[in-house]
Coordinates of C-alpha atoms in Angstrom, one line a residue:
X1 CA -22.8 6.6 3.0
X2 CA -21.4 9.2 4.7
X3 CA -18.9 6.8 7.1
X4 CA -18.5 4.8 4.4
X5 CA -16.8 8.1 2.2
X6 CA -15.1 9.8 5.6
X7 CA -13.3 6.2 6.9
X8 CA -12.2 6.2 3.2
X9 CA -10.8 9.1 2.9
X10 CA -8.9 8.9 6.1
X11 CA -7.9 5.5 4.7
X12 CA -6.3 7.3 1.8
X13 CA -4.5 9.3 4.1
X14 CA -2.6 7.0 5.9
X15 CA -1.9 5.3 2.7
X16 CA -0.3 9.1 1.8
X17 CA 1.0 9.3 5.0
X18 CA 2.7 5.6 4.4
X19 CA 4.1 7.2 0.5
X20 CA 5.8 9.5 2.1
X21 CA 7.6 8.4 4.4
X22 CA 9.2 6.7 1.7
X23 CA 10.7 10.2 0.7
X24 CA 14.1 9.6 2.6
X25 CA 14.5 6.0 0.5
X26 CA 14.7 7.9 -2.5
X27 CA 16.3 10.9 -2.0
X28 CA 19.6 8.6 -1.0
X29 CA 19.3 7.5 -3.9
X30 CA 17.9 10.2 -6.5
X31 CA 20.9 9.5 -8.8
X32 CA 19.1 6.0 -9.9
X33 CA 17.1 4.8 -13.0
X34 CA 14.8 2.3 -13.5
X35 CA 14.6 0.8 -17.2
X36 CA 12.9 -0.3 -19.3
X37 CA 14.4 -2.4 -22.6
X38 CA 12.4 -4.4 -24.4
X39 CA 11.9 -5.2 -28.6
X40 CA 8.8 -4.5 -29.9
X41 CA 6.8 -7.1 -31.4
X42 CA 7.1 -6.7 -35.1
X43 CA 4.8 -9.0 -38.1
X44 CA 8.0 -11.0 -39.0
X45 CA 7.7 -11.9 -35.1
X46 CA 4.1 -12.4 -34.5
X47 CA 5.2 -14.8 -31.8
X48 CA 4.7 -12.3 -28.3
X49 CA 6.0 -15.4 -26.0
X50 CA 9.4 -15.5 -27.7
X51 CA 9.9 -11.9 -28.3
X52 CA 8.9 -11.4 -23.8
X53 CA 11.6 -13.6 -23.9
X54 CA 14.0 -12.1 -25.7
X55 CA 12.9 -9.0 -23.7
X56 CA 13.6 -10.7 -20.7
X57 CA 16.9 -12.0 -21.5
X58 CA 18.5 -9.3 -22.8
X59 CA 16.7 -7.1 -19.0
X60 CA 19.0 -10.0 -17.4
X61 CA 22.0 -9.4 -19.3
X62 CA 22.1 -5.9 -18.7
X63 CA 21.5 -6.4 -14.8
X64 CA 24.7 -8.9 -14.9
X65 CA 26.6 -7.0 -16.7
X66 CA 26.0 -3.1 -14.7
X67 CA 25.7 -4.8 -11.3
X68 CA 28.5 -3.8 -9.8
X69 CA 29.5 -0.5 -12.2
X70 CA 25.7 0.5 -11.6
X71 CA 25.5 -1.1 -8.4
X72 CA 22.0 -3.0 -9.7
X73 CA 19.6 -2.7 -6.3
X74 CA 17.2 -5.1 -6.1
X75 CA 14.3 -4.7 -3.9
X76 CA 11.5 -6.1 -5.3
X77 CA 7.9 -7.2 -3.8
X78 CA 7.1 -10.3 -4.2
X79 CA 4.2 -10.3 -1.4
X80 CA 1.5 -12.2 -3.8
X81 CA 4.5 -14.9 -4.6
X82 CA 4.9 -15.2 -0.9
X83 CA 1.0 -14.6 0.7
X84 CA 2.9 -12.8 3.1
X85 CA 4.5 -9.7 2.9
X86 CA 7.9 -10.3 1.0
X87 CA 11.2 -9.1 -0.9
X88 CA 13.7 -10.2 -3.2
X89 CA 16.9 -8.0 -2.9
X90 CA 20.5 -8.8 -3.7
X91 CA 23.9 -7.8 -2.2
X92 CA 23.6 -4.5 -3.1
X93 CA 20.8 -3.5 -1.2
X94 CA 22.9 -4.5 2.2
X95 CA 24.0 -1.3 3.3
X96 CA 19.8 -0.6 3.6
X97 CA 18.9 -3.8 5.1
X98 CA 21.9 -3.8 7.6
X99 CA 20.4 -0.1 8.3
X100 CA 17.4 -1.5 9.5
X101 CA 17.3 -5.2 10.4
X102 CA 20.5 -5.4 13.3
X103 CA 20.7 -9.3 13.0
X104 CA 22.6 -8.4 9.4
X105 CA 25.6 -6.1 10.8
X106 CA 25.8 -9.1 13.5
X107 CA 26.8 -11.8 11.4
X108 CA 28.9 -12.5 8.8
X109 CA 27.5 -13.7 5.4
X110 CA 29.1 -17.0 3.5
X111 CA 26.4 -18.3 2.2
X112 CA 24.8 -17.5 -1.5
X113 CA 21.3 -16.8 -0.6
X114 CA 19.2 -16.0 3.1
X115 CA 15.4 -16.7 3.9
X116 CA 15.6 -13.7 6.9
X117 CA 12.4 -14.0 8.4
X118 CA 10.5 -12.3 11.7
X119 CA 11.2 -14.4 14.1
X120 CA 7.1 -15.1 15.1
X121 CA 7.4 -17.6 12.2
X122 CA 10.2 -19.5 13.2
X123 CA 8.3 -22.5 14.4
X124 CA 6.9 -23.2 10.3
X125 CA 7.9 -26.5 9.4
X126 CA 7.3 -25.6 6.1
X127 CA 8.3 -22.7 5.6
X128 CA 12.0 -22.7 4.6
X129 CA 11.1 -25.4 1.8
X130 CA 8.7 -23.0 0.1
X131 CA 11.3 -20.6 0.0
X132 CA 13.3 -22.9 -1.5
X133 CA 10.9 -23.4 -3.9
X134 CA 9.7 -19.5 -4.8
X135 CA 13.1 -19.5 -5.1
X136 CA 13.9 -22.0 -8.3
X137 CA 10.5 -19.7 -9.9
X138 CA 13.1 -17.4 -10.3
X139 CA 16.1 -19.0 -10.6
X140 CA 15.5 -22.3 -12.1
X141 CA 15.9 -25.6 -10.5
X142 CA 19.1 -26.4 -12.4
X143 CA 20.4 -23.5 -9.9
X144 CA 22.1 -25.2 -6.8
X145 CA 22.4 -22.8 -3.6
X146 CA 24.0 -23.1 -0.6
X147 CA 21.4 -21.7 1.5
X148 CA 21.8 -20.4 4.7
X149 CA 18.5 -18.9 7.2
X150 CA 18.4 -15.9 10.3
X151 CA 15.4 -14.5 11.4
X152 CA 15.1 -11.3 13.3
X153 CA 13.2 -9.7 15.9
X154 CA 12.7 -5.7 15.9
X155 CA 9.6 -4.8 14.3
X156 CA 10.2 -3.0 10.7
X157 CA 8.9 -1.2 8.0
X158 CA 11.1 -1.6 3.9
X159 CA 10.6 -0.6 1.1
X160 CA 9.7 -3.5 -1.8
X161 CA 9.2 -1.6 -5.3
X162 CA 6.9 -3.0 -7.6
X163 CA 6.3 -1.1 -10.5
X164 CA 3.0 -3.0 -11.0
X165 CA 1.9 -1.1 -7.7
X166 CA -0.4 1.6 -7.7
X167 CA 2.7 4.4 -7.0
X168 CA 5.5 1.9 -7.6
X169 CA 6.5 1.2 -4.1
X170 CA 5.4 0.4 -0.9
X171 CA 6.4 0.1 2.7
X172 CA 5.9 -3.5 4.1
X173 CA 5.9 -4.5 7.7
X174 CA 8.1 -7.3 9.3
X175 CA 8.6 -8.8 5.8
X176 CA 9.6 -12.3 5.0
X177 CA 13.4 -11.4 2.6
X178 CA 14.7 -13.5 0.3
X179 CA 18.4 -12.3 0.0
X180 CA 20.9 -12.9 -3.2
X181 CA 24.2 -12.8 -1.5
X182 CA 26.0 -13.8 -4.8
X183 CA 29.2 -12.4 -6.4
X184 CA 29.0 -10.0 -9.2
X185 CA 31.6 -12.3 -10.7
X186 CA 29.1 -15.6 -9.7
X187 CA 26.5 -13.9 -10.9
X188 CA 28.1 -13.6 -14.7
X189 CA 28.7 -17.4 -14.3
X190 CA 25.2 -18.3 -14.2
X191 CA 23.1 -19.8 -16.8
X192 CA 19.8 -18.5 -17.9
X193 CA 17.1 -20.2 -16.7
X194 CA 13.3 -19.3 -15.8
X195 CA 14.5 -16.0 -17.8
X196 CA 10.5 -15.4 -18.0
X197 CA 9.7 -15.3 -14.8
X198 CA 12.4 -12.6 -14.2
X199 CA 10.2 -10.3 -16.4
X200 CA 8.5 -10.0 -12.8
X201 CA 11.0 -7.7 -11.2
X202 CA 13.4 -7.0 -13.8
X203 CA 12.4 -3.2 -14.2
X204 CA 11.9 -2.9 -10.4
X205 CA 15.9 -3.0 -10.8
X206 CA 17.4 1.2 -9.6
X207 CA 20.6 1.4 -11.4
X208 CA 22.8 4.5 -10.9
X209 CA 23.4 4.8 -14.8
X210 CA 26.3 6.2 -16.8
X211 CA 24.3 7.7 -20.0
X212 CA 26.9 6.8 -22.4
X213 CA 27.6 2.9 -21.6
X214 CA 23.5 2.6 -21.4
X215 CA 23.2 3.8 -24.8
X216 CA 25.9 1.6 -26.3
X217 CA 24.4 -0.9 -24.6
X218 CA 21.2 -0.1 -26.5
X219 CA 22.8 -0.4 -29.8
X220 CA 24.9 -3.0 -29.3
X221 CA 21.7 -5.1 -28.3
X222 CA 19.9 -3.9 -31.6
X223 CA 17.3 -2.3 -29.4
X224 CA 17.1 1.3 -31.0
X225 CA 13.5 0.4 -32.1
X226 CA 12.7 -1.2 -29.1
X227 CA 10.7 0.0 -26.1
X228 CA 13.8 1.9 -24.3
X229 CA 13.6 3.9 -21.3
X230 CA 15.2 4.8 -18.2
X231 CA 13.0 6.8 -15.3
X232 CA 14.6 9.0 -13.0
X233 CA 13.4 7.3 -8.9
X234 CA 13.5 10.1 -7.7
X235 CA 11.1 11.9 -10.1
X236 CA 9.0 9.0 -10.1
X237 CA 8.5 9.1 -6.3
X238 CA 7.4 13.3 -6.5
X239 CA 5.2 12.8 -10.0
X240 CA 3.5 10.2 -7.7
X241 CA 2.9 12.5 -4.3
X242 CA 1.8 15.9 -6.5
X243 CA -1.0 12.8 -7.6
X244 CA -1.5 12.0 -4.1
X245 CA -1.5 15.6 -2.4
X246 CA -3.9 16.8 -5.5
X247 CA -6.1 13.1 -3.7
X248 CA -5.6 14.5 -0.4
X249 CA -6.6 18.0 -1.4
X250 CA -10.2 16.8 -3.2
X251 CA -11.1 14.3 -0.4
X252 CA -10.8 16.7 1.9
X253 CA -12.9 19.7 0.3
X254 CA -15.5 16.6 -0.3
X255 CA -15.5 15.1 2.4
X256 CA -15.9 18.9 4.4
X257 CA -19.4 19.0 1.6
X258 CA -20.6 15.6 2.8
X259 CA -20.1 16.5 6.7
X260 CA -21.4 19.6 5.9
X261 CA -24.4 18.2 4.2
X262 CA -24.7 15.7 7.0
X263 CA -25.7 17.9 9.4
X264 CA -27.8 19.8 7.6
X265 CA -29.8 16.6 7.0
X266 CA -29.7 15.1 10.9
X267 CA -30.9 19.7 11.9
X268 CA -34.0 19.2 9.4
X269 CA -34.9 15.5 10.2
X270 CA -34.7 16.4 14.1
X271 CA -36.6 19.4 13.8
X272 CA -39.5 17.7 11.6
X273 CA -40.0 14.7 14.2
X274 CA -40.1 18.1 17.0
X275 CA -43.0 19.6 14.5
X276 CA -44.7 16.1 13.9
X277 CA -44.7 14.8 17.7
X278 CA -44.2 18.0 19.9
X279 CA -46.6 17.5 21.7
X280 CA -45.5 13.7 22.5
X281 CA -42.1 15.1 23.5
X282 CA -43.2 18.0 25.7
X283 CA -44.6 15.0 27.8
X284 CA -41.9 13.0 27.6
X285 CA -39.8 16.3 28.9
X286 CA -42.5 17.4 31.5
X287 CA -41.9 13.4 33.1
X288 CA -38.5 13.0 33.1
X289 CA -38.0 10.8 30.0
X290 CA -34.1 11.1 29.6
X291 CA -32.6 12.3 25.8
X292 CA -32.2 8.3 25.0
X293 CA -35.4 7.6 25.9
X294 CA -37.3 10.6 24.3
X295 CA -35.3 9.7 21.3
X296 CA -34.0 5.9 21.3
X297 CA -35.3 5.1 17.9
X298 CA -33.4 7.9 16.3
X299 CA -30.6 7.3 18.2
X300 CA -31.5 3.3 17.2
X301 CA -31.3 4.1 13.3
X302 CA -28.2 6.0 13.2
X303 CA -26.0 3.7 15.0
X304 CA -27.6 0.7 13.4
X305 CA -27.3 1.9 10.1
X306 CA -23.6 3.6 10.8
X307 CA -22.4 0.4 12.4
X308 CA -23.4 -1.4 8.6
X309 CA -21.4 1.4 6.7
X310 CA -18.1 0.4 8.5
X311 CA -18.7 -3.2 8.1
X312 CA -19.3 -2.3 4.3
X313 CA -16.6 -0.4 4.7
X314 CA -14.4 -2.8 6.3
X315 CA -15.3 -5.3 3.7
X316 CA -14.9 -4.0 0.5
X317 CA -11.1 -3.1 1.9
X318 CA -10.4 -7.2 2.4
X319 CA -11.6 -7.6 -1.0
X320 CA -10.0 -5.1 -2.6
X321 CA -6.5 -5.8 -0.8
X322 CA -6.1 -2.5 0.4
X323 CA -4.3 -1.7 3.4
X324 CA -4.9 0.5 6.5
X325 CA -8.1 -1.7 7.2
X326 CA -7.6 -0.8 10.5
X327 CA -7.3 3.1 10.5
X328 CA -10.7 2.7 8.1
X329 CA -13.0 1.0 10.8
X330 CA -11.3 3.7 13.7
X331 CA -12.6 6.5 10.9
X332 CA -15.7 4.9 11.2
X333 CA -15.6 4.5 15.0
X334 CA -14.9 8.7 15.4
X335 CA -17.5 9.4 12.7
X336 CA -20.0 7.4 14.3
X337 CA -19.5 9.0 17.9
X338 CA -19.2 12.4 16.0
X339 CA -22.2 11.5 14.6
X340 CA -23.8 10.5 18.0
X341 CA -22.7 13.9 19.8
X342 CA -24.3 16.1 16.5
X343 CA -27.7 14.7 17.0
X344 CA -27.4 14.9 20.7
X345 CA -26.3 18.7 20.3
X346 CA -29.5 19.3 17.7
X347 CA -31.8 17.4 19.4
X348 CA -31.2 19.5 23.0
X349 CA -31.3 22.6 20.7
X350 CA -34.7 22.4 18.7
X351 CA -36.5 20.8 21.8
X352 CA -35.7 24.1 24.3
X353 CA -37.2 26.2 20.7
X354 CA -40.3 23.9 20.1
X355 CA -41.1 22.4 23.7
X356 CA -40.9 26.0 25.9
X357 CA -43.0 27.3 23.3
X358 CA -45.9 24.4 23.2
X359 CA -45.6 24.4 27.3
X360 CA -46.6 28.2 27.3
X361 CA -49.3 27.4 25.0
X362 CA -47.6 28.5 21.7
X363 CA -48.2 27.4 18.1
X364 CA -45.6 24.5 17.2

């Protein structure tokens, strides 16, 4: 149980570090906001599907109208759709993407949509057709695009934004990127298609908003009584970071208490073992048995139960789709080594105290 708790806490520390690494990105976008522009379901309009479609339509209308003026920046997480780390990005995210991927700086981008793919996936014969299908999921089969493919070599970690993620954003490693290179003018001319599917990312778009024009849009589109909000991206990051710090503090205190309890239990068990089987241990000491030979049962039980705990923790992480599984396993191995060292220390300490007393004819 100790290993499960401590290794899980190590994974939490790693995830917190990964989240903190996003801070420079959000500091550079501290003037940007996420938006929500949704109509309420009323008694007069009981169809939730119709309301969802209207909400998606007005949110996408806002995106097209202010794409250029508010520098609407899209870096939406689409890993669930691709079953692989993935990002849906637009041309306003080019500066950020090109700062992380060298290949984007070297070639002029003339086509409308690019699939930016790690070079290790170049030999996958079905990948590009699958990505075209995913693009049609968002844009509709009616839209016809000129596609291009770029492969990149370097290892990279990119911000992906997802309102449904635990903290709203995360770092994804070596993702596939569906990059929309469509101009603002062309975007405005596009007909709406598959508008409901756009609900998966419209709340993840960042805008450098003008309050006056935002409020005018709300009024003109009869959203005054709707579900309307704008959330500053830096404020959201800082709010989530405060929550993470509280969790880290609680986990640290809890981990210390668990380790202290574990140490007390180990010491008590060893002390009882040398009291109950004092004569046996004294004879083994005299005949030159090694520490492992004298305490084989205790060490093996500790090793096996710890190994099972590590496997259980890793299995839970896989089932729950948690990241940092490797760090969880590494943490479990470190705790196992510390437990074995603690057992060894306590055995020598108790052994020296008890066996000398027995050999001198004292009471156990």
